Tab-separated table of C-alpha atoms in Angstrom:
chain	number	residue	atom	x	y	z
A	1	UNK	CA	20.692	-15.398	11.472
A	2	UNK	CA	18.733	-14.847	14.549
A	3	UNK	CA	15.839	-12.509	14.325
A	4	UNK	CA	13.280	-11.541	16.914
A	5	UNK	CA	9.976	-13.328	15.750
A	6	UNK	CA	7.265	-10.571	16.768
A	7	UNK	CA	9.438	-7.993	15.134
A	8	UNK	CA	10.325	-10.023	12.102
A	9	UNK	CA	6.548	-10.840	11.330
A	10	UNK	CA	5.980	-7.124	11.710
A	11	UNK	CA	8.136	-6.522	9.073
A	12	UNK	CA	6.419	-9.474	6.833
A	13	UNK	CA	3.188	-8.162	7.238
A	14	UNK	CA	3.655	-4.291	6.683
A	15	UNK	CA	5.192	-5.129	3.392
A	16	UNK	CA	2.052	-7.447	1.908
A	17	UNK	CA	0.541	-4.389	0.104
A	18	UNK	CA	3.116	-4.798	-2.300
A	19	UNK	CA	2.398	-8.528	-3.035
A	20	UNK	CA	0.600	-10.116	-6.149
A	21	UNK	CA	-1.594	-13.181	-5.396
A	22	UNK	CA	-1.573	-13.721	-9.078
A	23	UNK	CA	2.116	-13.297	-9.590
A	24	UNK	CA	1.894	-10.851	-12.586
A	25	UNK	CA	5.401	-10.230	-12.584
A	26	UNK	CA	8.182	-13.254	-12.083
A	27	UNK	CA	8.671	-12.910	-7.945
A	28	UNK	CA	5.607	-10.483	-7.063
A	29	UNK	CA	4.650	-13.043	-4.673
A	30	UNK	CA	7.615	-13.149	-2.957
A	31	UNK	CA	9.076	-10.769	-0.098
A	32	UNK	CA	12.527	-9.692	-1.416
A	33	UNK	CA	15.640	-9.691	0.951
A	34	UNK	CA	18.389	-7.309	0.072
A	35	UNK	CA	20.960	-4.826	1.555
A	36	UNK	CA	19.140	-5.104	4.979
A	37	UNK	CA	15.773	-4.497	3.831
A	38	UNK	CA	12.459	-6.532	3.034
A	39	UNK	CA	10.908	-5.366	-0.692
A	40	UNK	CA	7.532	-6.016	-2.501
A	41	UNK	CA	6.629	-4.948	-5.527
A	42	UNK	CA	3.509	-5.908	-8.022
A	43	UNK	CA	3.887	-3.203	-10.423
A	44	UNK	CA	1.693	-0.864	-8.863
A	45	UNK	CA	2.741	-0.767	-5.250
A	46	UNK	CA	5.855	-0.991	-3.718
A	47	UNK	CA	7.027	-1.853	-0.235
A	48	UNK	CA	10.020	-1.536	1.798
A	49	UNK	CA	11.475	-1.449	5.191
A	50	UNK	CA	14.319	-2.943	7.101
A	51	UNK	CA	14.329	-6.518	7.541
A	52	UNK	CA	16.364	-6.874	10.503
A	53	UNK	CA	18.280	-9.317	8.953
A	54	UNK	CA	21.840	-9.028	7.989
A	55	UNK	CA	22.557	-7.271	4.912
A	56	UNK	CA	24.486	-9.775	3.268
A	57	UNK	CA	21.446	-12.268	3.170
A	58	UNK	CA	19.823	-11.642	-0.113
A	59	UNK	CA	16.973	-13.662	-1.944
A	60	UNK	CA	13.541	-13.921	-3.067
A	61	UNK	CA	10.978	-15.892	-0.737
A	62	UNK	CA	7.606	-16.648	-1.199
A	63	UNK	CA	5.279	-14.842	0.853
A	64	UNK	CA	2.295	-16.602	2.238
A	65	UNK	CA	4.640	-19.464	2.945
A	66	UNK	CA	7.387	-17.755	5.045
A	67	UNK	CA	4.382	-15.954	6.955
A	68	UNK	CA	2.786	-19.299	7.674
A	69	UNK	CA	5.707	-20.769	9.166
A	70	UNK	CA	6.938	-17.485	11.204
A	71	UNK	CA	3.325	-17.455	12.519
A	72	UNK	CA	3.247	-21.211	13.430
A	73	UNK	CA	6.424	-20.871	15.731
A	74	UNK	CA	5.924	-19.653	19.389
A	75	UNK	CA	9.286	-19.109	20.449
A	76	UNK	CA	10.755	-15.255	21.076
A	77	UNK	CA	13.801	-16.024	18.989
A	78	UNK	CA	14.420	-17.603	15.601
A	79	UNK	CA	17.132	-18.630	13.637
A	80	UNK	CA	17.377	-18.419	9.820
A	81	UNK	CA	19.625	-20.275	7.893
A	82	UNK	CA	20.002	-20.409	3.892
A	83	UNK	CA	20.761	-23.661	2.717
A	84	UNK	CA	21.115	-24.078	-0.957
A	85	UNK	CA	18.064	-23.503	-2.624
A	86	UNK	CA	15.707	-22.957	0.381
A	87	UNK	CA	15.747	-20.705	3.810
A	88	UNK	CA	15.440	-22.965	6.999
A	89	UNK	CA	13.719	-21.698	9.888
A	90	UNK	CA	14.359	-23.097	13.084
A	91	UNK	CA	12.756	-22.879	16.662
A	92	UNK	CA	13.499	-24.529	19.738
A	93	UNK	CA	11.333	-27.810	18.839
A	94	UNK	CA	10.648	-27.064	14.881
A	95	UNK	CA	12.340	-26.619	11.922
A	96	UNK	CA	11.087	-25.725	8.277
A	97	UNK	CA	12.212	-24.810	5.002
A	98	UNK	CA	11.026	-22.599	2.384
A	99	UNK	CA	12.080	-22.170	-1.440
A	100	UNK	CA	14.674	-19.292	-1.655
A	101	UNK	CA	15.883	-17.861	-4.747
A	102	UNK	CA	19.099	-16.596	-4.859
A	103	UNK	CA	18.727	-14.599	-8.046
A	104	UNK	CA	16.662	-11.482	-7.775
A	105	UNK	CA	14.290	-10.787	-11.221
A	106	UNK	CA	11.848	-9.033	-9.570
A	107	UNK	CA	12.068	-5.057	-10.725
A	108	UNK	CA	11.625	-2.729	-7.590
A	109	UNK	CA	10.378	1.128	-7.615
A	110	UNK	CA	13.604	2.772	-8.536
A	111	UNK	CA	12.706	6.585	-8.263
A	112	UNK	CA	13.800	7.916	-4.665
A	113	UNK	CA	12.534	10.747	-3.263
A	114	UNK	CA	14.591	13.748	-2.308
A	115	UNK	CA	12.519	15.263	0.293
A	116	UNK	CA	9.331	14.309	2.969
A	117	UNK	CA	6.738	16.825	3.823
A	118	UNK	CA	4.205	16.162	6.769
A	119	UNK	CA	0.853	14.505	5.831
A	120	UNK	CA	-2.115	17.107	6.282
A	121	UNK	CA	-4.174	16.119	9.573
A	122	UNK	CA	-6.922	13.878	8.609
A	123	UNK	CA	-5.334	12.452	5.557
A	124	UNK	CA	-6.035	8.927	6.403
A	125	UNK	CA	-9.674	9.491	7.098
A	126	UNK	CA	-9.994	11.292	3.641
A	127	UNK	CA	-8.599	8.521	1.901
A	128	UNK	CA	-10.600	5.818	3.789
A	129	UNK	CA	-14.157	7.673	3.440
A	130	UNK	CA	-14.017	8.901	-0.174
A	131	UNK	CA	-12.192	5.581	-1.546
A	132	UNK	CA	-15.464	3.822	-0.470
A	133	UNK	CA	-17.231	5.528	-3.533
A	134	UNK	CA	-14.427	4.705	-6.401
A	135	UNK	CA	-15.545	2.342	-8.752
A	136	UNK	CA	-14.418	-1.237	-8.483
A	137	UNK	CA	-15.373	-1.805	-12.240
A	138	UNK	CA	-11.900	-2.078	-13.999
A	139	UNK	CA	-13.509	-1.373	-17.551
A	140	UNK	CA	-13.707	2.424	-15.972
A	141	UNK	CA	-10.165	2.932	-14.972
A	142	UNK	CA	-9.838	6.185	-14.221
A	143	UNK	CA	-12.602	6.066	-11.685
A	144	UNK	CA	-11.115	2.945	-9.743
A	145	UNK	CA	-8.648	5.947	-8.559
A	146	UNK	CA	-8.657	8.347	-6.150
A	147	UNK	CA	-7.926	12.318	-7.344
A	148	UNK	CA	-5.964	14.408	-5.038
A	149	UNK	CA	-6.432	18.176	-6.060
A	150	UNK	CA	-4.748	20.904	-4.205
A	151	UNK	CA	-7.874	21.805	-2.054
A	152	UNK	CA	-9.464	18.198	-1.880
A	153	UNK	CA	-9.395	14.494	-2.298
A	154	UNK	CA	-12.392	12.830	-4.440
A	155	UNK	CA	-13.664	9.598	-6.192
A	156	UNK	CA	-16.711	8.686	-8.112
A	157	UNK	CA	-18.102	5.815	-9.684
A	158	UNK	CA	-21.208	7.721	-11.414
A	159	UNK	CA	-23.510	6.432	-8.946
A	160	UNK	CA	-21.901	8.088	-5.586
A	161	UNK	CA	-19.574	11.298	-5.408
A	162	UNK	CA	-17.567	12.221	-2.360
A	163	UNK	CA	-15.244	15.182	-2.219
A	164	UNK	CA	-13.373	15.858	1.090
A	165	UNK	CA	-12.290	19.273	1.290
A	166	UNK	CA	-8.842	20.003	3.050
A	167	UNK	CA	-5.666	21.450	2.122
A	168	UNK	CA	-3.949	18.169	0.728
A	169	UNK	CA	-0.210	19.727	0.173
A	170	UNK	CA	-0.422	18.698	-3.635
A	171	UNK	CA	0.642	21.323	-6.186
A	172	UNK	CA	-1.153	19.921	-8.824
A	173	UNK	CA	-4.097	17.107	-9.063
A	174	UNK	CA	-2.893	13.526	-8.562
A	175	UNK	CA	-4.362	10.462	-9.643
A	176	UNK	CA	-3.603	7.018	-7.787
A	177	UNK	CA	-5.514	3.659	-7.698
A	178	UNK	CA	-8.093	3.228	-4.673
A	179	UNK	CA	-6.487	-0.156	-3.898
A	180	UNK	CA	-3.181	1.048	-3.806
A	181	UNK	CA	-3.446	4.460	-1.596
A	182	UNK	CA	-6.008	2.699	1.022
A	183	UNK	CA	-2.944	1.079	2.530
A	184	UNK	CA	-1.546	4.492	3.331
A	185	UNK	CA	-4.586	4.886	5.449
A	186	UNK	CA	-3.949	2.101	7.714
A	187	UNK	CA	-0.443	1.586	8.250
A	188	UNK	CA	0.280	5.155	10.425
A	189	UNK	CA	1.977	6.963	7.207
A	190	UNK	CA	3.519	10.380	8.579
A	191	UNK	CA	4.946	11.756	5.797
A	192	UNK	CA	4.886	12.327	1.620
A	193	UNK	CA	7.017	12.290	-1.341
A	194	UNK	CA	6.620	12.781	-5.102
A	195	UNK	CA	8.642	11.762	-7.725
A	196	UNK	CA	8.416	11.682	-11.470
A	197	UNK	CA	5.878	8.278	-11.362
A	198	UNK	CA	5.089	7.546	-8.106
A	199	UNK	CA	3.475	8.923	-4.659
A	200	UNK	CA	5.256	7.681	-1.732
A	201	UNK	CA	4.169	7.332	1.975
A	202	UNK	CA	6.605	6.525	5.021
A	203	UNK	CA	5.658	5.911	8.776
A	204	UNK	CA	7.615	6.494	12.044
A	205	UNK	CA	8.983	2.778	11.388
A	206	UNK	CA	10.656	3.649	8.004
A	207	UNK	CA	8.407	1.633	6.148
A	208	UNK	CA	7.913	3.378	2.487
A	209	UNK	CA	4.663	2.489	0.612
A	210	UNK	CA	5.161	3.645	-2.984
A	211	UNK	CA	1.977	4.243	-5.176
A	212	UNK	CA	1.867	4.421	-9.074
A	213	UNK	CA	0.337	8.012	-10.198
A	214	UNK	CA	-1.643	7.542	-13.423
A	215	UNK	CA	-2.360	10.382	-15.972
A	216	UNK	CA	-6.051	9.356	-17.016
A	217	UNK	CA	-8.778	12.185	-17.321
A	218	UNK	CA	-11.224	12.501	-14.553
A	219	UNK	CA	-14.673	13.935	-14.470
A	220	UNK	CA	-13.530	16.792	-12.149
A	221	UNK	CA	-15.377	19.378	-13.415
A	222	UNK	CA	-18.321	17.039	-13.674
A	223	UNK	CA	-18.343	16.521	-10.221
A	224	UNK	CA	-18.034	20.129	-9.009
A	225	UNK	CA	-21.159	20.807	-11.067
A	226	UNK	CA	-23.084	18.488	-9.065
A	227	UNK	CA	-21.664	19.184	-5.758
A	228	UNK	CA	-22.029	23.241	-6.048
A	229	UNK	CA	-25.732	23.238	-7.326
A	230	UNK	CA	-28.074	25.505	-5.678
A	231	UNK	CA	-30.418	24.511	-3.119
A	232	UNK	CA	-31.420	24.366	0.791
A	233	UNK	CA	-29.355	22.955	3.121
A	234	UNK	CA	-31.466	20.960	5.505
A	235	UNK	CA	-30.796	18.984	8.433
A	236	UNK	CA	-31.053	14.977	8.414
A	237	UNK	CA	-33.846	13.664	10.149
A	238	UNK	CA	-32.565	12.055	13.582
A	239	UNK	CA	-32.376	8.359	13.399
A	240	UNK	CA	-31.679	8.231	9.467
A	241	UNK	CA	-28.608	6.492	9.680
A	242	UNK	CA	-30.128	3.597	11.874
A	243	UNK	CA	-33.329	3.471	9.621
A	244	UNK	CA	-31.300	3.177	6.426
A	245	UNK	CA	-28.902	0.375	8.052
A	246	UNK	CA	-32.118	-1.568	9.097
A	247	UNK	CA	-33.845	-0.973	5.679
């Protein structure tokens, strides 16, 4: 199989959000090649896009080693050849191999969306901004999530609150891990779909990012009480941002 090196590298990098550094699931630190697609899955995030390789090629390849090899090569075109238990990758002057597991054991997100809707304007900015106040404390799992309400996007770590008002397109509230959905803001996602247990995003290149939905309680009413309290609107002093940064 021959592949354009830059395009293949773009495919490998685009599915990285679905990788697990600690291999929580068997082969969750691998990129799965199957039916002309590249897949990754770490139980909370799934990524899928067309690989550009022959649809007959199937197997699991350690992601970081494969990325390292493709980045080292400088040729415009590389050749990939499955040989027994390894995938041999060749340029004009270099030939390197990486482990190839022909048996795929990693489960993937099996829920496929039936329809897609455009993401609302400002969605990426909302996710990026609101995500900054989501908790990193795993003992408060629900606070590590971003909550998508039909009328806003919100998060809190009980020290900070952020609510971004916008028509989200959601018919009912949805809770998703900040560490999962943040990738939707950086990969140029344009469309959204929902299934029973997953929230799916798709960009113009056909990359699908799926984030697991959760049903934990979220202190939304408590946030509303703080955010809608009485008070007097006051303009922030000029230069406040610079002063805070220096302090």
